[in-house]
């Protein structure tokens, strides 16, 4: 797949047009370590953070404040080699009330096999909106940027400033959308080997533990209250990524048929990927 730098610039400008930066790049200021018993560490004077896991325990952090609509960017470098069963996350959650959540979860694999980027959305306690992707690069070789754009109209998942998934607000059709309560930014590294790798058949290998995931350059950009739209080029780029790299899609399993019908219609009836397989349990 080849997408020009000008196309990516246009996509990036559309995605940030209605946001204003509120915090940039300081884990000391913007986050707090929430669990891990010393396995999470803020480094480089607050510019970076590491999460580690061993057989006993993983680790995690979250933002010090919650947000109602924002863009969340971070650069991550995942665990290299055999990361089977291990789940590295970057997500939003309301934590309380009628549960809202926007997930980016990186499911580890055995050496030589690709990570799966597992995305999901919960709205008012209702989930099962899984879409999974094999990335077009090795996410453990160097840092890449991952983003969630959340505004009143839609949720956009992005990799290296390229949108890979859009979830529209269809509340006018009776479809729940997370728009009524703020969410916290949360990240974690944990043992999910009951389901994360090959449906739980491959378990975590603790021989080389502890394992470490790296985060840096966190930017939280608050929504400024303006509307934004996706261009035809944006939608073309999203379809290209989904056609080539999406490996499962909740819309292929008869879940939430109303929103799937509407969203596929808005995307000019994106063709289904023949490689789709059952979505992992989450």
Coordinates of C-alpha atoms in Angstrom, one line a residue:
X1 CA 0.0 0.0 0.0
X2 CA 1.3 3.5 -0.9
X3 CA -0.3 6.7 0.5
X4 CA 1.4 10.0 -0.3
X5 CA 2.8 12.3 2.4
X6 CA 0.3 15.0 1.3
X7 CA -2.5 12.6 1.8
X8 CA -1.3 11.8 5.3
X9 CA -0.9 15.5 6.1
X10 CA -4.5 16.2 5.0
X11 CA -5.7 13.3 7.2
X12 CA -3.8 14.6 10.1
X13 CA -5.0 18.2 9.7
X14 CA -8.7 17.0 9.5
X15 CA -8.3 15.0 12.7
X16 CA -6.8 17.8 14.8
X17 CA -8.7 20.8 13.4
X18 CA -11.1 21.0 16.3
X19 CA -8.9 20.4 19.2
X20 CA -6.6 22.6 21.4
X21 CA -3.5 21.2 23.2
X22 CA -4.0 21.1 27.0
X23 CA -1.0 18.9 28.0
X24 CA 2.0 17.7 26.2
X25 CA 4.6 15.0 27.0
X26 CA 4.9 15.0 30.8
X27 CA 4.0 11.8 32.5
X28 CA 4.8 13.3 35.9
X29 CA 2.3 16.1 35.3
X30 CA -0.5 14.3 33.4
X31 CA -0.5 10.7 34.7
X32 CA -0.1 8.6 37.9
X33 CA 1.1 5.0 38.3
X34 CA -1.9 3.1 39.6
X35 CA -0.6 -0.4 40.1
X36 CA 2.4 -2.7 39.6
X37 CA 4.4 -2.6 42.8
X38 CA 7.3 -0.8 41.3
X39 CA 7.0 -2.3 37.8
X40 CA 5.9 1.0 36.2
X41 CA 8.5 3.7 36.0
X42 CA 8.5 7.3 34.7
X43 CA 11.8 8.1 33.0
X44 CA 13.6 10.8 31.1
X45 CA 12.4 13.5 33.4
X46 CA 8.7 12.7 32.7
X47 CA 9.0 12.4 28.9
X48 CA 8.8 8.6 28.9
X49 CA 7.3 5.7 30.9
X50 CA 7.8 2.0 31.0
X51 CA 5.5 -0.8 32.1
X52 CA 6.9 -4.2 33.0
X53 CA 5.4 -7.6 33.7
X54 CA 6.6 -10.8 35.3
X55 CA 4.8 -14.0 36.3
X56 CA 3.6 -12.4 39.5
X57 CA 2.2 -9.1 38.3
X58 CA 1.9 -6.5 35.5
X59 CA 1.6 -2.7 35.8
X60 CA -0.4 0.3 34.7
X61 CA -1.0 4.1 34.8
X62 CA -3.9 6.5 34.2
X63 CA -4.4 10.2 33.6
X64 CA -4.8 12.4 36.6
X65 CA -8.0 13.9 35.2
X66 CA -10.8 12.8 33.1
X67 CA -11.9 14.3 29.8
X68 CA -15.2 14.7 27.9
X69 CA -14.0 14.6 24.2
X70 CA -10.3 14.9 23.4
X71 CA -7.6 13.5 21.3
X72 CA -5.1 11.2 22.9
X73 CA -1.7 10.5 21.3
X74 CA 1.2 8.5 22.5
X75 CA 4.3 6.8 21.0
X76 CA 4.7 3.1 22.0
X77 CA 7.3 0.4 21.5
X78 CA 6.0 -3.0 22.3
X79 CA 7.7 -6.1 23.7
X80 CA 9.9 -7.8 21.2
X81 CA 10.2 -11.6 20.5
X82 CA 7.9 -14.0 22.3
X83 CA 5.2 -11.8 23.8
X84 CA 2.5 -14.5 23.6
X85 CA -0.4 -14.0 26.0
X86 CA 0.7 -10.5 27.0
X87 CA -1.6 -7.5 26.4
X88 CA -0.3 -4.0 26.2
X89 CA -3.1 -1.3 26.3
X90 CA -3.8 2.3 25.6
X91 CA -7.5 3.1 26.2
X92 CA -10.2 5.3 27.6
X93 CA -12.7 4.4 30.3
X94 CA -15.4 6.1 32.3
X95 CA -14.6 3.7 35.2
X96 CA -17.9 4.4 36.8
X97 CA -21.6 4.7 36.0
X98 CA -23.0 3.3 32.8
X99 CA -19.7 1.9 31.4
X100 CA -18.1 3.7 28.4
X101 CA -14.8 2.6 27.0
X102 CA -12.6 3.0 23.9
X103 CA -10.0 0.3 23.6
X104 CA -6.6 -0.1 21.8
X105 CA -5.1 -3.4 22.9
X106 CA -2.0 -4.9 21.5
X107 CA -2.1 -8.7 21.7
X108 CA 1.3 -10.3 21.8
X109 CA 2.3 -13.4 19.8
X110 CA 5.1 -16.0 19.5
X111 CA 8.3 -14.9 17.9
X112 CA 7.9 -14.3 14.2
X113 CA 4.2 -13.9 14.3
X114 CA 2.5 -10.5 14.2
X115 CA 0.9 -8.6 17.0
X116 CA -2.9 -8.0 16.7
X117 CA -4.2 -4.5 17.4
X118 CA -7.6 -5.2 19.0
X119 CA -10.0 -2.2 19.0
X120 CA -13.4 -2.1 20.8
X121 CA -16.0 0.4 21.9
X122 CA -18.4 0.2 24.9
X123 CA -21.3 2.6 25.1
X124 CA -23.6 2.7 28.1
X125 CA -22.4 -0.8 29.1
X126 CA -22.8 -2.3 25.7
X127 CA -19.7 -3.6 23.9
X128 CA -19.0 -6.3 21.3
X129 CA -17.7 -3.8 18.7
X130 CA -14.4 -5.6 18.1
X131 CA -12.3 -4.9 15.1
X132 CA -8.7 -6.4 14.9
X133 CA -5.8 -5.5 12.7
X134 CA -2.4 -6.9 11.8
X135 CA -0.1 -3.8 11.5
X136 CA 2.0 -3.3 8.4
X137 CA 5.2 -3.0 10.5
X138 CA 6.9 -4.5 13.5
X139 CA 5.6 -2.5 16.5
X140 CA 8.4 -3.8 18.7
X141 CA 11.3 -2.6 16.5
X142 CA 10.8 1.1 17.1
X143 CA 8.3 3.7 18.4
X144 CA 5.1 4.4 16.5
X145 CA 2.3 6.8 17.3
X146 CA -1.1 5.6 18.3
X147 CA -4.1 7.9 18.8
X148 CA -7.7 8.0 19.8
X149 CA -9.8 11.0 18.6
X150 CA -13.1 11.3 20.5
X151 CA -15.5 14.0 19.7
X152 CA -19.3 14.3 19.8
X153 CA -19.6 13.1 16.2
X154 CA -17.3 10.1 16.0
X155 CA -14.4 8.1 17.4
X156 CA -11.3 7.8 15.2
X157 CA -8.5 5.2 15.8
X158 CA -5.2 6.2 14.3
X159 CA -1.8 4.7 13.7
X160 CA 1.1 7.0 12.8
X161 CA -1.5 9.7 12.0
X162 CA -3.4 7.4 9.6
X163 CA -7.0 6.7 10.5
X164 CA -7.7 2.9 10.5
X165 CA -11.2 2.9 12.0
X166 CA -14.0 5.3 12.5
X167 CA -17.1 4.8 14.7
X168 CA -19.9 7.3 14.0
X169 CA -22.3 8.7 16.5
X170 CA -25.7 7.2 15.5
X171 CA -27.6 8.1 18.7
X172 CA -30.3 9.6 16.5
X173 CA -31.1 6.0 15.5
X174 CA -31.1 4.7 19.0
X175 CA -27.5 3.3 18.9
X176 CA -25.6 4.0 22.1
X177 CA -22.6 6.3 21.8
X178 CA -20.2 7.4 24.6
X179 CA -21.1 11.1 24.8
X180 CA -22.5 11.8 28.2
X181 CA -19.7 11.1 30.7
X182 CA -16.0 11.9 30.7
X183 CA -13.4 9.2 30.4
X184 CA -9.9 8.6 31.8
X185 CA -6.9 7.7 29.8
X186 CA -5.5 4.3 31.0
X187 CA -2.7 2.1 30.0
X188 CA -1.6 -1.3 31.2
X189 CA 0.5 -4.4 30.6
X190 CA -1.1 -7.6 31.8
X191 CA -1.3 -11.3 31.4
X192 CA -4.2 -12.2 29.1
X193 CA -3.1 -15.6 28.0
X194 CA -6.6 -17.1 28.6
X195 CA -7.6 -15.5 25.3
X196 CA -5.1 -13.1 23.8
X197 CA -3.0 -15.4 21.6
X198 CA -4.5 -18.0 19.3
X199 CA -7.7 -18.0 21.4
X200 CA -5.8 -18.9 24.5
X201 CA -4.0 -21.9 23.1
X202 CA -0.6 -20.2 23.5
X203 CA 0.3 -19.2 27.1
X204 CA 2.8 -16.6 28.3
X205 CA 6.4 -17.8 28.5
X206 CA 8.0 -16.4 31.7
X207 CA 11.5 -17.7 30.9
X208 CA 12.8 -14.2 29.8
X209 CA 10.6 -12.1 32.2
X210 CA 10.4 -9.4 33.1
X211 CA 9.0 -8.0 29.8
X212 CA 8.8 -4.2 29.2
X213 CA 6.7 -2.0 27.0
X214 CA 7.7 1.6 26.4
X215 CA 5.6 4.8 26.2
X216 CA 6.7 8.3 25.3
X217 CA 5.5 11.7 24.0
X218 CA 2.0 11.6 25.5
X219 CA -0.2 14.5 24.2
X220 CA -3.7 15.1 25.4
X221 CA -5.6 17.6 23.2
X222 CA -9.0 18.9 24.5
X223 CA -11.9 19.2 22.1
X224 CA -12.6 22.8 21.3
X225 CA -16.3 22.4 20.6
X226 CA -16.3 22.7 16.8
X227 CA -17.7 20.1 14.4
X228 CA -15.4 18.2 12.0
X229 CA -16.0 16.0 9.0
X230 CA -14.1 13.2 7.2
X231 CA -13.1 13.9 3.6
X232 CA -13.5 11.3 0.8
X233 CA -9.8 10.9 0.9
X234 CA -9.9 10.1 4.6
X235 CA -12.6 7.4 4.0
X236 CA -10.6 6.0 1.1
X237 CA -7.5 5.6 3.4
X238 CA -9.6 3.9 6.1
X239 CA -11.0 1.5 3.6
X240 CA -7.6 0.7 2.2
X241 CA -6.2 -0.1 5.7
X242 CA -9.3 -2.2 6.6
X243 CA -9.3 -4.1 3.3
X244 CA -5.6 -5.1 3.6
X245 CA -5.0 -5.4 7.3
X246 CA -8.3 -6.0 9.2
X247 CA -8.5 -9.6 10.3
X248 CA -11.9 -9.6 12.1
X249 CA -14.9 -7.3 12.2
X250 CA -17.9 -7.5 14.6
X251 CA -20.1 -6.5 11.7
X252 CA -19.4 -9.9 10.1
X253 CA -21.0 -11.8 13.0
X254 CA -24.5 -10.3 13.1
X255 CA -23.8 -8.1 16.1
X256 CA -25.4 -4.6 16.2
X257 CA -26.9 -5.0 12.7
X258 CA -28.4 -1.5 12.6
X259 CA -25.2 0.4 13.2
X260 CA -23.2 -1.9 11.0
X261 CA -25.7 -1.4 8.1
X262 CA -25.6 2.4 8.6
X263 CA -21.8 2.6 9.0
X264 CA -21.1 0.3 6.0
X265 CA -23.5 2.5 4.0
X266 CA -21.6 5.6 5.0
X267 CA -18.4 3.9 4.0
X268 CA -19.8 3.1 0.5
X269 CA -20.4 -0.5 1.6
X270 CA -16.8 -1.5 2.4
X271 CA -16.1 -5.1 1.1
X272 CA -15.6 -7.7 3.8
X273 CA -12.1 -9.1 4.3
X274 CA -11.9 -12.7 3.4
X275 CA -9.4 -13.3 6.1
X276 CA -11.8 -12.4 8.9
X277 CA -12.0 -14.9 11.7
X278 CA -13.8 -15.1 15.0
X279 CA -13.2 -12.1 17.2
X280 CA -11.4 -12.9 20.4
X281 CA -13.3 -12.8 23.7
X282 CA -12.9 -9.5 25.5

